[in-house]
Amino acid sequence: MSETVLWPKALRASVKVGADREIVTAYPYRNACPTSVWSKLIDEAEREITFAGYTNYFLWQEQSRLPDRLKAKTSAGCKVRFLIGDPESDVTRRREEVEGVPLTVGTRIRITLDALERMGAVDGLEARFSDEHIALSVFSFDDEMLVTPHLSSLLGHESPMLHLRRLGDDGLFDRFAGHVAALWEGGRPVG
């Protein structure tokens, strides 16, 4: 017999047994996640890193020496991908109207584009445009992931974030990974 049959209440009270078992931590705000968590996930990833945030601009300010670290990752065989919004799209312009802040969405995207351009051509690093992830950011690092569902008119850092760890097929991790894979396939190359 399984533990859930023998001790259903006790087990549910102390151990995650449902779909939420892939949730490592939940943060009420993206910026409540310590930068050390981001650093650990970036530095320990070996196979693939995907930054599927609409702007990704905060990474360049919060992660020291990020270009060098990403270049080292790609040199070691890790694939690094950026999925960002198009700074010239109607989706971006509408979002700028909703947010109404001086540091516009287009400007934040251009910060990422500039940082990527400064890195030069890097084997193993790709970037694509997609406007379909405006309401959801997914940052994946091998079998771990940070997911931000964006709330209404709030900025990304003001929205909640989940830290997920892949534990099996078709769980939360795989569902979000599949979403990003579809967006990546439909994306347009940057540059």
JSON list of C-alpha atoms in Angstrom, two decimals:
[
{"chain": "A", "resi": 1, "resn": "MET", "atom": "CA", "xyz": [0.00, 0.00, 0.00]},
{"chain": "A", "resi": 2, "resn": "SER", "atom": "CA", "xyz": [1.11, 3.54, -0.67]},
{"chain": "A", "resi": 3, "resn": "GLU", "atom": "CA", "xyz": [1.81, 6.05, 2.07]},
{"chain": "A", "resi": 4, "resn": "THR", "atom": "CA", "xyz": [-1.20, 8.11, 1.02]},
{"chain": "A", "resi": 5, "resn": "VAL", "atom": "CA", "xyz": [-3.50, 5.16, 1.73]},
{"chain": "A", "resi": 6, "resn": "LEU", "atom": "CA", "xyz": [-1.92, 4.38, 5.11]},
{"chain": "A", "resi": 7, "resn": "TRP", "atom": "CA", "xyz": [-1.46, 7.94, 6.38]},
{"chain": "A", "resi": 8, "resn": "PRO", "atom": "CA", "xyz": [-3.46, 10.26, 4.10]},
{"chain": "A", "resi": 9, "resn": "LYS", "atom": "CA", "xyz": [-3.86, 13.25, 6.41]},
{"chain": "A", "resi": 10, "resn": "ALA", "atom": "CA", "xyz": [-0.41, 13.08, 7.98]},
{"chain": "A", "resi": 11, "resn": "LEU", "atom": "CA", "xyz": [1.31, 12.68, 4.64]},
{"chain": "A", "resi": 12, "resn": "ARG", "atom": "CA", "xyz": [-0.56, 15.53, 2.97]},
{"chain": "A", "resi": 13, "resn": "ALA", "atom": "CA", "xyz": [0.23, 17.76, 5.93]},
{"chain": "A", "resi": 14, "resn": "SER", "atom": "CA", "xyz": [4.00, 17.16, 5.73]},
{"chain": "A", "resi": 15, "resn": "VAL", "atom": "CA", "xyz": [4.83, 16.00, 2.20]},
{"chain": "A", "resi": 16, "resn": "LYS", "atom": "CA", "xyz": [3.71, 17.30, -1.16]},
{"chain": "A", "resi": 17, "resn": "VAL", "atom": "CA", "xyz": [2.09, 14.44, -3.05]},
{"chain": "A", "resi": 18, "resn": "GLY", "atom": "CA", "xyz": [0.05, 16.20, -5.73]},
{"chain": "A", "resi": 19, "resn": "ALA", "atom": "CA", "xyz": [0.78, 18.41, -8.68]},
{"chain": "A", "resi": 20, "resn": "ASP", "atom": "CA", "xyz": [2.36, 21.00, -6.37]},
{"chain": "A", "resi": 21, "resn": "ARG", "atom": "CA", "xyz": [5.26, 18.69, -5.50]},
{"chain": "A", "resi": 22, "resn": "GLU", "atom": "CA", "xyz": [7.30, 20.33, -8.28]},
{"chain": "A", "resi": 23, "resn": "ILE", "atom": "CA", "xyz": [6.98, 23.72, -6.56]},
{"chain": "A", "resi": 24, "resn": "VAL", "atom": "CA", "xyz": [10.21, 24.37, -4.66]},
{"chain": "A", "resi": 25, "resn": "THR", "atom": "CA", "xyz": [9.27, 27.84, -3.46]},
{"chain": "A", "resi": 26, "resn": "ALA", "atom": "CA", "xyz": [6.72, 30.53, -4.19]},
{"chain": "A", "resi": 27, "resn": "TYR", "atom": "CA", "xyz": [7.57, 34.22, -4.00]},
{"chain": "A", "resi": 28, "resn": "PRO", "atom": "CA", "xyz": [4.87, 36.93, -3.76]},
{"chain": "A", "resi": 29, "resn": "TYR", "atom": "CA", "xyz": [7.06, 39.15, -5.99]},
{"chain": "A", "resi": 30, "resn": "ARG", "atom": "CA", "xyz": [9.69, 38.23, -8.58]},
{"chain": "A", "resi": 31, "resn": "ASN", "atom": "CA", "xyz": [12.17, 40.55, -6.94]},
{"chain": "A", "resi": 32, "resn": "ALA", "atom": "CA", "xyz": [11.65, 38.74, -3.61]},
{"chain": "A", "resi": 33, "resn": "CYS", "atom": "CA", "xyz": [13.64, 35.84, -5.07]},
{"chain": "A", "resi": 34, "resn": "PRO", "atom": "CA", "xyz": [17.24, 36.33, -3.91]},
{"chain": "A", "resi": 35, "resn": "THR", "atom": "CA", "xyz": [19.76, 37.09, -6.65]},
{"chain": "A", "resi": 36, "resn": "SER", "atom": "CA", "xyz": [21.78, 34.21, -5.19]},
{"chain": "A", "resi": 37, "resn": "VAL", "atom": "CA", "xyz": [19.05, 31.79, -6.35]},
{"chain": "A", "resi": 38, "resn": "TRP", "atom": "CA", "xyz": [19.32, 33.17, -9.89]},
{"chain": "A", "resi": 39, "resn": "SER", "atom": "CA", "xyz": [23.13, 32.94, -9.71]},
{"chain": "A", "resi": 40, "resn": "LYS", "atom": "CA", "xyz": [23.05, 29.35, -8.50]},
{"chain": "A", "resi": 41, "resn": "LEU", "atom": "CA", "xyz": [20.62, 28.29, -11.22]},
{"chain": "A", "resi": 42, "resn": "ILE", "atom": "CA", "xyz": [22.64, 30.02, -13.96]},
{"chain": "A", "resi": 43, "resn": "ASP", "atom": "CA", "xyz": [26.00, 28.77, -12.71]},
{"chain": "A", "resi": 44, "resn": "GLU", "atom": "CA", "xyz": [24.91, 25.16, -12.13]},
{"chain": "A", "resi": 45, "resn": "ALA", "atom": "CA", "xyz": [23.05, 24.67, -15.43]},
{"chain": "A", "resi": 46, "resn": "GLU", "atom": "CA", "xyz": [24.95, 22.37, -17.78]},
{"chain": "A", "resi": 47, "resn": "ARG", "atom": "CA", "xyz": [22.65, 21.57, -20.72]},
{"chain": "A", "resi": 48, "resn": "GLU", "atom": "CA", "xyz": [20.31, 24.47, -21.39]},
{"chain": "A", "resi": 49, "resn": "ILE", "atom": "CA", "xyz": [19.38, 27.90, -20.09]},
{"chain": "A", "resi": 50, "resn": "THR", "atom": "CA", "xyz": [16.35, 29.70, -21.49]},
{"chain": "A", "resi": 51, "resn": "PHE", "atom": "CA", "xyz": [15.43, 33.27, -20.60]},
{"chain": "A", "resi": 52, "resn": "ALA", "atom": "CA", "xyz": [11.86, 33.64, -21.90]},
{"chain": "A", "resi": 53, "resn": "GLY", "atom": "CA", "xyz": [11.02, 36.93, -20.26]},
{"chain": "A", "resi": 54, "resn": "TYR", "atom": "CA", "xyz": [9.49, 39.65, -22.37]},
{"chain": "A", "resi": 55, "resn": "THR", "atom": "CA", "xyz": [12.38, 42.05, -21.68]},
{"chain": "A", "resi": 56, "resn": "ASN", "atom": "CA", "xyz": [14.94, 40.14, -19.56]},
{"chain": "A", "resi": 57, "resn": "TYR", "atom": "CA", "xyz": [16.57, 43.52, -18.86]},
{"chain": "A", "resi": 58, "resn": "PHE", "atom": "CA", "xyz": [16.87, 43.05, -15.09]},
{"chain": "A", "resi": 59, "resn": "LEU", "atom": "CA", "xyz": [19.25, 40.12, -15.56]},
{"chain": "A", "resi": 60, "resn": "TRP", "atom": "CA", "xyz": [21.99, 42.40, -16.89]},
{"chain": "A", "resi": 61, "resn": "GLN", "atom": "CA", "xyz": [21.75, 44.65, -13.81]},
{"chain": "A", "resi": 62, "resn": "GLU", "atom": "CA", "xyz": [21.33, 41.97, -11.14]},
{"chain": "A", "resi": 63, "resn": "GLN", "atom": "CA", "xyz": [23.76, 39.31, -12.34]},
{"chain": "A", "resi": 64, "resn": "SER", "atom": "CA", "xyz": [27.39, 40.38, -12.22]},
{"chain": "A", "resi": 65, "resn": "ARG", "atom": "CA", "xyz": [29.51, 39.50, -15.25]},
{"chain": "A", "resi": 66, "resn": "LEU", "atom": "CA", "xyz": [26.55, 37.79, -16.91]},
{"chain": "A", "resi": 67, "resn": "PRO", "atom": "CA", "xyz": [28.00, 38.00, -20.45]},
{"chain": "A", "resi": 68, "resn": "ASP", "atom": "CA", "xyz": [31.22, 36.27, -19.34]},
{"chain": "A", "resi": 69, "resn": "ARG", "atom": "CA", "xyz": [29.30, 33.65, -17.40]},
{"chain": "A", "resi": 70, "resn": "LEU", "atom": "CA", "xyz": [27.03, 32.89, -20.36]},
{"chain": "A", "resi": 71, "resn": "LYS", "atom": "CA", "xyz": [30.01, 32.66, -22.73]},
{"chain": "A", "resi": 72, "resn": "ALA", "atom": "CA", "xyz": [31.65, 30.19, -20.33]},
{"chain": "A", "resi": 73, "resn": "LYS", "atom": "CA", "xyz": [28.41, 28.18, -20.29]},
{"chain": "A", "resi": 74, "resn": "THR", "atom": "CA", "xyz": [28.25, 27.97, -24.08]},
{"chain": "A", "resi": 75, "resn": "SER", "atom": "CA", "xyz": [31.95, 27.06, -24.27]},
{"chain": "A", "resi": 76, "resn": "ALA", "atom": "CA", "xyz": [31.20, 24.13, -21.95]},
{"chain": "A", "resi": 77, "resn": "GLY", "atom": "CA", "xyz": [28.39, 22.95, -24.26]},
{"chain": "A", "resi": 78, "resn": "CYS", "atom": "CA", "xyz": [25.38, 24.56, -22.56]},
{"chain": "A", "resi": 79, "resn": "LYS", "atom": "CA", "xyz": [22.79, 25.99, -24.94]},
{"chain": "A", "resi": 80, "resn": "VAL", "atom": "CA", "xyz": [21.64, 29.52, -24.00]},
{"chain": "A", "resi": 81, "resn": "ARG", "atom": "CA", "xyz": [18.47, 31.02, -25.47]},
{"chain": "A", "resi": 82, "resn": "PHE", "atom": "CA", "xyz": [16.72, 34.37, -25.11]},
{"chain": "A", "resi": 83, "resn": "LEU", "atom": "CA", "xyz": [13.07, 34.75, -26.11]},
{"chain": "A", "resi": 84, "resn": "ILE", "atom": "CA", "xyz": [12.14, 38.43, -25.98]},
{"chain": "A", "resi": 85, "resn": "GLY", "atom": "CA", "xyz": [9.40, 40.73, -27.17]},
{"chain": "A", "resi": 86, "resn": "ASP", "atom": "CA", "xyz": [9.78, 42.83, -30.28]},
{"chain": "A", "resi": 87, "resn": "PRO", "atom": "CA", "xyz": [10.42, 46.43, -29.19]},
{"chain": "A", "resi": 88, "resn": "GLU", "atom": "CA", "xyz": [8.58, 47.71, -32.29]},
{"chain": "A", "resi": 89, "resn": "SER", "atom": "CA", "xyz": [5.46, 45.54, -32.02]},
{"chain": "A", "resi": 90, "resn": "ASP", "atom": "CA", "xyz": [1.90, 46.63, -31.28]},
{"chain": "A", "resi": 91, "resn": "VAL", "atom": "CA", "xyz": [1.89, 44.27, -28.27]},
{"chain": "A", "resi": 92, "resn": "THR", "atom": "CA", "xyz": [4.86, 46.16, -26.80]},
{"chain": "A", "resi": 93, "resn": "ARG", "atom": "CA", "xyz": [3.26, 49.55, -27.45]},
{"chain": "A", "resi": 94, "resn": "ARG", "atom": "CA", "xyz": [-0.01, 48.47, -25.80]},
{"chain": "A", "resi": 95, "resn": "ARG", "atom": "CA", "xyz": [1.89, 47.19, -22.76]},
{"chain": "A", "resi": 96, "resn": "GLU", "atom": "CA", "xyz": [3.74, 50.50, -22.49]},
{"chain": "A", "resi": 97, "resn": "GLU", "atom": "CA", "xyz": [0.38, 52.29, -22.35]},
{"chain": "A", "resi": 98, "resn": "VAL", "atom": "CA", "xyz": [-0.83, 49.95, -19.59]},
{"chain": "A", "resi": 99, "resn": "GLU", "atom": "CA", "xyz": [2.33, 50.32, -17.49]},
{"chain": "A", "resi": 100, "resn": "GLY", "atom": "CA", "xyz": [2.81, 54.06, -18.04]},
{"chain": "A", "resi": 101, "resn": "VAL", "atom": "CA", "xyz": [6.34, 54.15, -16.62]},
{"chain": "A", "resi": 102, "resn": "PRO", "atom": "CA", "xyz": [9.38, 56.13, -17.87]},
{"chain": "A", "resi": 103, "resn": "LEU", "atom": "CA", "xyz": [11.52, 52.99, -18.41]},
{"chain": "A", "resi": 104, "resn": "THR", "atom": "CA", "xyz": [9.35, 51.66, -21.24]},
{"chain": "A", "resi": 105, "resn": "VAL", "atom": "CA", "xyz": [8.97, 48.05, -22.28]},
{"chain": "A", "resi": 106, "resn": "GLY", "atom": "CA", "xyz": [10.67, 48.83, -25.59]},
{"chain": "A", "resi": 107, "resn": "THR", "atom": "CA", "xyz": [13.62, 50.41, -23.78]},
{"chain": "A", "resi": 108, "resn": "ARG", "atom": "CA", "xyz": [13.92, 47.41, -21.46]},
{"chain": "A", "resi": 109, "resn": "ILE", "atom": "CA", "xyz": [13.95, 45.07, -24.48]},
{"chain": "A", "resi": 110, "resn": "ARG", "atom": "CA", "xyz": [16.61, 47.25, -26.12]},
{"chain": "A", "resi": 111, "resn": "ILE", "atom": "CA", "xyz": [18.78, 46.88, -23.00]},
{"chain": "A", "resi": 112, "resn": "THR", "atom": "CA", "xyz": [18.78, 43.12, -23.59]},
{"chain": "A", "resi": 113, "resn": "LEU", "atom": "CA", "xyz": [19.36, 43.52, -27.32]},
{"chain": "A", "resi": 114, "resn": "ASP", "atom": "CA", "xyz": [22.30, 45.84, -26.64]},
{"chain": "A", "resi": 115, "resn": "ALA", "atom": "CA", "xyz": [23.82, 43.42, -24.10]},
{"chain": "A", "resi": 116, "resn": "LEU", "atom": "CA", "xyz": [23.47, 40.53, -26.55]},
{"chain": "A", "resi": 117, "resn": "GLU", "atom": "CA", "xyz": [25.01, 42.58, -29.35]},
{"chain": "A", "resi": 118, "resn": "ARG", "atom": "CA", "xyz": [27.95, 43.54, -27.14]},
{"chain": "A", "resi": 119, "resn": "MET", "atom": "CA", "xyz": [28.59, 39.85, -26.51]},
{"chain": "A", "resi": 120, "resn": "GLY", "atom": "CA", "xyz": [29.16, 39.37, -30.23]},
{"chain": "A", "resi": 121, "resn": "ALA", "atom": "CA", "xyz": [28.65, 36.11, -32.06]},
{"chain": "A", "resi": 122, "resn": "VAL", "atom": "CA", "xyz": [28.64, 33.29, -29.52]},
{"chain": "A", "resi": 123, "resn": "ASP", "atom": "CA", "xyz": [28.25, 29.68, -30.62]},
{"chain": "A", "resi": 124, "resn": "GLY", "atom": "CA", "xyz": [25.45, 28.12, -28.58]},
{"chain": "A", "resi": 125, "resn": "LEU", "atom": "CA", "xyz": [23.66, 31.40, -27.84]},
{"chain": "A", "resi": 126, "resn": "GLU", "atom": "CA", "xyz": [20.47, 32.25, -29.75]},
{"chain": "A", "resi": 127, "resn": "ALA", "atom": "CA", "xyz": [17.83, 34.94, -29.46]},
{"chain": "A", "resi": 128, "resn": "ARG", "atom": "CA", "xyz": [14.34, 35.15, -30.95]},
{"chain": "A", "resi": 129, "resn": "PHE", "atom": "CA", "xyz": [11.45, 37.58, -30.88]},
{"chain": "A", "resi": 130, "resn": "SER", "atom": "CA", "xyz": [7.98, 36.52, -29.74]},
{"chain": "A", "resi": 131, "resn": "ASP", "atom": "CA", "xyz": [5.15, 38.69, -28.49]},
{"chain": "A", "resi": 132, "resn": "GLU", "atom": "CA", "xyz": [3.05, 35.77, -27.29]},
{"chain": "A", "resi": 133, "resn": "HIS", "atom": "CA", "xyz": [4.64, 35.52, -23.84]},
{"chain": "A", "resi": 134, "resn": "ILE", "atom": "CA", "xyz": [3.82, 39.07, -22.72]},
{"chain": "A", "resi": 135, "resn": "ALA", "atom": "CA", "xyz": [1.84, 37.76, -19.72]},
{"chain": "A", "resi": 136, "resn": "LEU", "atom": "CA", "xyz": [4.20, 34.96, -18.66]},
{"chain": "A", "resi": 137, "resn": "SER", "atom": "CA", "xyz": [7.95, 34.81, -18.09]},
{"chain": "A", "resi": 138, "resn": "VAL", "atom": "CA", "xyz": [9.68, 31.43, -17.93]},
{"chain": "A", "resi": 139, "resn": "PHE", "atom": "CA", "xyz": [13.36, 31.11, -17.05]},
{"chain": "A", "resi": 140, "resn": "SER", "atom": "CA", "xyz": [14.64, 27.54, -17.23]},
{"chain": "A", "resi": 141, "resn": "PHE", "atom": "CA", "xyz": [17.93, 26.02, -16.11]},
{"chain": "A", "resi": 142, "resn": "ASP", "atom": "CA", "xyz": [18.17, 22.31, -16.97]},
{"chain": "A", "resi": 143, "resn": "ASP", "atom": "CA", "xyz": [15.56, 20.76, -14.65]},
{"chain": "A", "resi": 144, "resn": "GLU", "atom": "CA", "xyz": [14.74, 23.87, -12.63]},
{"chain": "A", "resi": 145, "resn": "MET", "atom": "CA", "xyz": [12.62, 26.84, -13.63]},
{"chain": "A", "resi": 146, "resn": "LEU", "atom": "CA", "xyz": [11.46, 30.24, -12.41]},
{"chain": "A", "resi": 147, "resn": "VAL", "atom": "CA", "xyz": [7.98, 31.20, -13.68]},
{"chain": "A", "resi": 148, "resn": "THR", "atom": "CA", "xyz": [6.32, 34.61, -13.38]},
{"chain": "A", "resi": 149, "resn": "PRO", "atom": "CA", "xyz": [2.67, 34.96, -14.34]},
{"chain": "A", "resi": 150, "resn": "HIS", "atom": "CA", "xyz": [2.29, 38.72, -14.87]},
{"chain": "A", "resi": 151, "resn": "LEU", "atom": "CA", "xyz": [-0.59, 40.36, -13.08]},
{"chain": "A", "resi": 152, "resn": "SER", "atom": "CA", "xyz": [-2.74, 42.99, -14.79]},
{"chain": "A", "resi": 153, "resn": "SER", "atom": "CA", "xyz": [-1.00, 46.36, -14.98]},
{"chain": "A", "resi": 154, "resn": "LEU", "atom": "CA", "xyz": [1.86, 45.44, -12.63]},
{"chain": "A", "resi": 155, "resn": "LEU", "atom": "CA", "xyz": [5.48, 45.37, -13.73]},
{"chain": "A", "resi": 156, "resn": "GLY", "atom": "CA", "xyz": [7.21, 41.98, -13.90]},
{"chain": "A", "resi": 157, "resn": "HIS", "atom": "CA", "xyz": [9.09, 42.44, -10.63]},
{"chain": "A", "resi": 158, "resn": "GLU", "atom": "CA", "xyz": [5.78, 43.10, -8.85]},
{"chain": "A", "resi": 159, "resn": "SER", "atom": "CA", "xyz": [4.20, 39.83, -10.00]},
{"chain": "A", "resi": 160, "resn": "PRO", "atom": "CA", "xyz": [4.50, 36.49, -8.15]},
{"chain": "A", "resi": 161, "resn": "MET", "atom": "CA", "xyz": [7.07, 33.87, -9.07]},
{"chain": "A", "resi": 162, "resn": "LEU", "atom": "CA", "xyz": [7.29, 30.10, -8.68]},
{"chain": "A", "resi": 163, "resn": "HIS", "atom": "CA", "xyz": [10.52, 28.12, -8.44]},
{"chain": "A", "resi": 164, "resn": "LEU", "atom": "CA", "xyz": [9.89, 24.69, -10.00]},
{"chain": "A", "resi": 165, "resn": "ARG", "atom": "CA", "xyz": [11.95, 21.51, -10.15]},
{"chain": "A", "resi": 166, "resn": "ARG", "atom": "CA", "xyz": [11.12, 18.80, -12.70]},
{"chain": "A", "resi": 167, "resn": "LEU", "atom": "CA", "xyz": [10.18, 15.54, -10.98]},
{"chain": "A", "resi": 168, "resn": "GLY", "atom": "CA", "xyz": [8.30, 13.65, -13.68]},
{"chain": "A", "resi": 169, "resn": "ASP", "atom": "CA", "xyz": [6.54, 13.67, -17.00]},
{"chain": "A", "resi": 170, "resn": "ASP", "atom": "CA", "xyz": [3.70, 16.10, -17.70]},
{"chain": "A", "resi": 171, "resn": "GLY", "atom": "CA", "xyz": [4.02, 18.00, -14.42]},
{"chain": "A", "resi": 172, "resn": "LEU", "atom": "CA", "xyz": [4.07, 21.76, -13.99]},
{"chain": "A", "resi": 173, "resn": "PHE", "atom": "CA", "xyz": [7.65, 22.00, -15.24]},
{"chain": "A", "resi": 174, "resn": "ASP", "atom": "CA", "xyz": [6.90, 20.10, -18.47]},
{"chain": "A", "resi": 175, "resn": "ARG", "atom": "CA", "xyz": [3.75, 22.13, -19.09]},
{"chain": "A", "resi": 176, "resn": "PHE", "atom": "CA", "xyz": [5.65, 25.43, -18.94]},
{"chain": "A", "resi": 177, "resn": "ALA", "atom": "CA", "xyz": [8.61, 23.99, -20.87]},
{"chain": "A", "resi": 178, "resn": "GLY", "atom": "CA", "xyz": [6.23, 22.88, -23.64]},
{"chain": "A", "resi": 179, "resn": "HIS", "atom": "CA", "xyz": [4.74, 26.36, -23.78]},
{"chain": "A", "resi": 180, "resn": "VAL", "atom": "CA", "xyz": [8.18, 27.94, -24.20]},
{"chain": "A", "resi": 181, "resn": "ALA", "atom": "CA", "xyz": [9.21, 25.34, -26.80]},
{"chain": "A", "resi": 182, "resn": "ALA", "atom": "CA", "xyz": [6.15, 26.21, -28.91]},
{"chain": "A", "resi": 183, "resn": "LEU", "atom": "CA", "xyz": [6.87, 29.94, -28.62]},
{"chain": "A", "resi": 184, "resn": "TRP", "atom": "CA", "xyz": [10.52, 29.35, -29.52]},
{"chain": "A", "resi": 185, "resn": "GLU", "atom": "CA", "xyz": [9.55, 27.41, -32.65]},
{"chain": "A", "resi": 186, "resn": "GLY", "atom": "CA", "xyz": [7.21, 30.20, -33.72]},
{"chain": "A", "resi": 187, "resn": "GLY", "atom": "CA", "xyz": [9.68, 32.97, -32.85]},
{"chain": "A", "resi": 188, "resn": "ARG", "atom": "CA", "xyz": [11.60, 35.16, -35.26]},
{"chain": "A", "resi": 189, "resn": "PRO", "atom": "CA", "xyz": [15.42, 35.28, -35.12]},
{"chain": "A", "resi": 190, "resn": "VAL", "atom": "CA", "xyz": [16.90, 38.43, -33.60]},
{"chain": "A", "resi": 191, "resn": "GLY", "atom": "CA", "xyz": [19.34, 40.19, -35.93]}
]
